[in-house]
Amino acid sequence: MIHDTDWVSEKWQNVETRYRVRSMIYDYQSNFQHMQLVDTYQYGKMLLLDGIVQTTERDEFVYHEMMVHVPMLSHHDPKKILIIGGGDGGILREVLRYKSIEKATIVEIDPLVIEFCKEYLPDISKGAFDDDRTDLIIADGAVFVSESREKFDVIIIDSTDPVGPARILFSEKFYLDIQGIMAPESIMVRQTGSTNMQPDEQKEAFELLKGIFRHTAFYVYTVPTYIGGLFSAVFCSDSIDPSEISYDELGRKFNRTSIETLYYNPGIHVGAFHVPGFLKEGLK
Ligand code: SAM
């Protein structure tokens, strides 16, 4: 007999996605957000924050590979990386696969997310928090970027949606502070939500970012457990135009890294920037 308690769900206005669970591992209100860690039949262990799916064992590779390899392979030689949020450790894991990395700074506001994920989702971070190149800082990302005097080659914002502690990470001041700590040749990428459930998020981000950075371009990829599936990110730089990077150049650089991936490849990289017409229309 399957009971109602056997399901966890993500609710959006008129849409609800339900996942059958084997067990609720953790259900906890931290100082910043409601954390649920569940073991689902379909996607393995799953982290939800404030009722929103953040990552699952089964499909985390899509998001983490597309948020890391697109900017890393678009840059000629990235050495200093900044991650804002990212408490599950998936972005950090993928970044540290590049041998050229000297330092990866990760600024996470909620230490409990890291603690829970290291204990219950160890295959996502794969020991990345203990790597010598990792500089873990427990702080509000907005405060960190406003006070930092360092310059970074690639900045990846892996935050929750623009509610609660992450709201400030979608503000103009935050983006201007980010621009202030970007090296002369550098890239910033951030997730901008579901293309069919959060069109306003893409539009807001585009309006703000195209007024700040010389190059601002969206790219898309599909994450099965992110509401609506087709997900978006924005690529921003004052020095690198993603449309000028060829498939062949990406192929050569990717092969040189000998990094094996499950979703990312140079063809998907180039294709991801050829966003569907409805998304372009929505940005007008
Ligand atoms: N990949 C997921 C997504 O796209 O929805 C995000 C995963 S990651 C777990 C999100 C992290 O952002 C959370 O651990 C949360 O604590 C962190 N976060 C939220 N607001 C923050 C802030 N102001 N500064 C630093 N980290 C923040």
XYZ file of N, CA and C and ligand atoms in Angstrom, residues 30 32-33 35 47 49 52-55 63-64 67 83-89 91 107-114 117 137-144 157-161 163-170 174 191-193 221 226 231, ligand 1:
201
model
N 17.221 25.015 9.194
C 18.499 25.613 9.612
C 18.276 27.113 9.853
N 18.931 29.322 7.952
C 18.707 30.010 6.669
C 17.566 29.406 5.850
N 17.320 28.100 6.012
C 16.361 27.464 5.103
C 15.898 26.114 5.629
N 15.672 22.346 5.201
C 16.459 21.337 4.480
C 15.791 19.966 4.574
N 18.388 16.355 -2.373
C 18.388 17.473 -1.424
C 17.354 18.505 -1.876
N 15.788 22.326 -0.681
C 15.889 23.480 0.199
C 14.644 24.329 0.006
N 12.388 23.127 -2.721
C 12.859 23.142 -4.115
C 13.999 22.134 -4.274
N 13.878 21.277 -5.287
C 14.944 20.285 -5.539
C 16.233 21.022 -5.900
N 17.321 20.687 -5.171
C 18.629 21.299 -5.437
C 19.525 20.360 -6.227
N 19.552 19.089 -5.813
C 20.422 18.134 -6.491
C 19.990 16.719 -6.157
N 23.739 19.425 -14.527
C 23.882 20.810 -14.068
C 25.346 21.135 -13.752
N 26.001 20.267 -13.008
C 27.362 20.580 -12.557
C 28.345 20.629 -13.738
N 27.543 23.902 -15.795
C 27.888 25.150 -15.104
C 29.401 25.321 -14.967
N 33.398 30.211 -6.325
C 32.058 29.603 -6.354
C 31.234 30.252 -5.252
N 30.075 30.785 -5.596
C 29.179 31.359 -4.599
C 28.015 30.388 -4.401
N 27.821 29.919 -3.169
C 26.828 28.885 -2.894
C 27.487 27.526 -3.093
N 26.783 26.604 -3.753
C 27.416 25.340 -4.130
C 27.681 24.397 -2.981
N 26.902 24.495 -1.884
C 27.168 23.711 -0.675
C 27.143 22.206 -0.853
N 26.552 21.681 -1.924
C 26.554 20.226 -2.146
C 27.900 19.744 -2.683
N 28.719 20.678 -3.156
C 30.080 20.324 -3.580
C 30.229 19.850 -5.018
N 29.781 21.523 -7.962
C 30.524 22.485 -8.809
C 32.007 22.428 -8.463
N 32.253 30.040 -1.320
C 31.639 30.859 -0.268
C 30.189 30.418 -0.098
N 29.912 29.698 0.965
C 28.592 29.119 1.226
C 28.058 29.710 2.525
N 26.797 30.113 2.542
C 26.235 30.786 3.729
C 25.812 29.786 4.803
N 25.408 28.570 4.412
C 24.831 27.622 5.370
C 25.738 26.401 5.570
N 26.506 26.380 6.673
C 27.456 25.263 6.895
C 26.765 23.907 6.983
N 25.476 23.902 7.361
C 24.768 22.621 7.500
C 24.561 21.945 6.154
N 24.418 22.710 5.088
C 24.265 22.111 3.758
C 25.520 21.311 3.425
N 26.678 21.891 3.695
C 27.943 21.191 3.409
C 28.052 19.939 4.278
N 25.573 17.236 3.141
C 25.908 16.676 1.820
C 27.178 15.840 1.876
N 34.878 29.138 2.604
C 34.530 30.294 3.441
C 33.033 30.238 3.743
N 32.684 30.219 5.019
C 31.274 30.234 5.409
C 30.875 31.699 5.592
N 30.129 32.224 4.639
C 29.762 33.643 4.673
C 28.667 33.904 3.644
N 28.074 35.071 3.743
C 27.126 35.525 2.726
C 27.939 35.924 1.498
N 27.623 35.320 0.370
C 28.386 35.586 -0.859
C 28.394 37.053 -1.241
N 27.305 37.743 -0.954
C 27.220 39.164 -1.313
C 28.216 39.983 -0.491
N 28.360 39.638 0.787
C 29.318 40.351 1.646
C 30.747 40.034 1.179
N 30.997 38.746 0.873
C 32.347 38.348 0.436
C 32.784 39.143 -0.799
N 28.144 31.141 -9.939
C 27.167 31.385 -8.882
C 26.175 30.239 -8.893
N 26.295 29.384 -7.894
C 25.442 28.192 -7.774
C 24.561 28.362 -6.546
N 23.643 29.317 -6.654
C 22.824 29.618 -5.471
C 21.424 29.055 -5.638
N 20.655 29.114 -4.570
C 19.227 28.800 -4.631
C 18.530 29.907 -5.425
N 17.239 29.797 -5.580
C 16.480 30.780 -6.365
C 16.394 32.121 -5.629
N 15.004 33.865 -3.603
C 14.179 34.051 -2.402
C 15.079 33.819 -1.201
N 14.664 34.316 -0.029
C 15.436 34.063 1.186
C 16.873 34.543 1.076
N 17.846 33.739 1.587
C 19.237 34.204 1.664
C 19.839 34.525 0.298
N 19.254 33.963 -0.797
C 19.863 34.152 -2.122
C 19.354 35.389 -2.844
N 18.312 36.032 -2.319
C 17.706 37.166 -3.039
C 18.772 38.189 -3.432
N 19.643 38.517 -2.499
C 20.685 39.536 -2.705
C 21.629 39.154 -3.855
N 21.733 37.867 -4.166
C 22.656 37.401 -5.209
C 22.107 37.626 -6.613
N 20.945 38.270 -6.711
C 20.355 38.584 -8.013
C 20.264 40.100 -8.193
N 25.278 43.369 -6.425
C 26.055 42.120 -6.375
C 26.816 41.916 -7.681
N 23.108 30.269 -12.719
C 21.868 29.629 -13.162
C 20.789 30.701 -13.159
N 19.906 30.665 -14.167
C 18.817 31.642 -14.260
C 17.459 30.958 -14.354
N 17.405 29.722 -13.854
C 16.108 29.089 -13.648
C 15.522 28.387 -14.847
N 20.157 23.798 -20.997
C 20.408 22.358 -20.878
C 19.248 21.769 -20.100
N 14.789 19.427 -12.277
C 14.537 20.863 -12.103
C 13.209 21.170 -12.790
N 16.457 24.051 -18.512
C 17.001 25.000 -17.548
C 17.940 25.966 -18.257
N 22.157 23.731 -8.074
C 21.167 24.263 -7.207
C 20.232 25.143 -7.995
O 20.623 25.532 -9.090
O 19.129 25.389 -7.558
C 21.837 25.041 -6.077
C 22.513 24.140 -5.205
S 23.432 24.802 -3.880
C 23.009 23.658 -2.676
C 22.676 26.297 -3.379
C 23.365 26.897 -2.179
O 23.294 28.336 -2.185
C 22.729 26.474 -0.835
O 23.628 25.626 -0.156
C 22.506 27.800 -0.087
O 22.796 27.717 1.289
C 23.480 28.724 -0.827
N 23.198 30.152 -0.671
C 21.985 30.763 -0.702
N 22.136 32.088 -0.486
C 23.465 32.316 -0.317
C 24.253 33.492 -0.064
N 23.688 34.693 0.060
N 25.608 33.356 0.020
C 26.200 32.121 -0.118
N 25.500 30.964 -0.339
C 24.157 31.072 -0.451
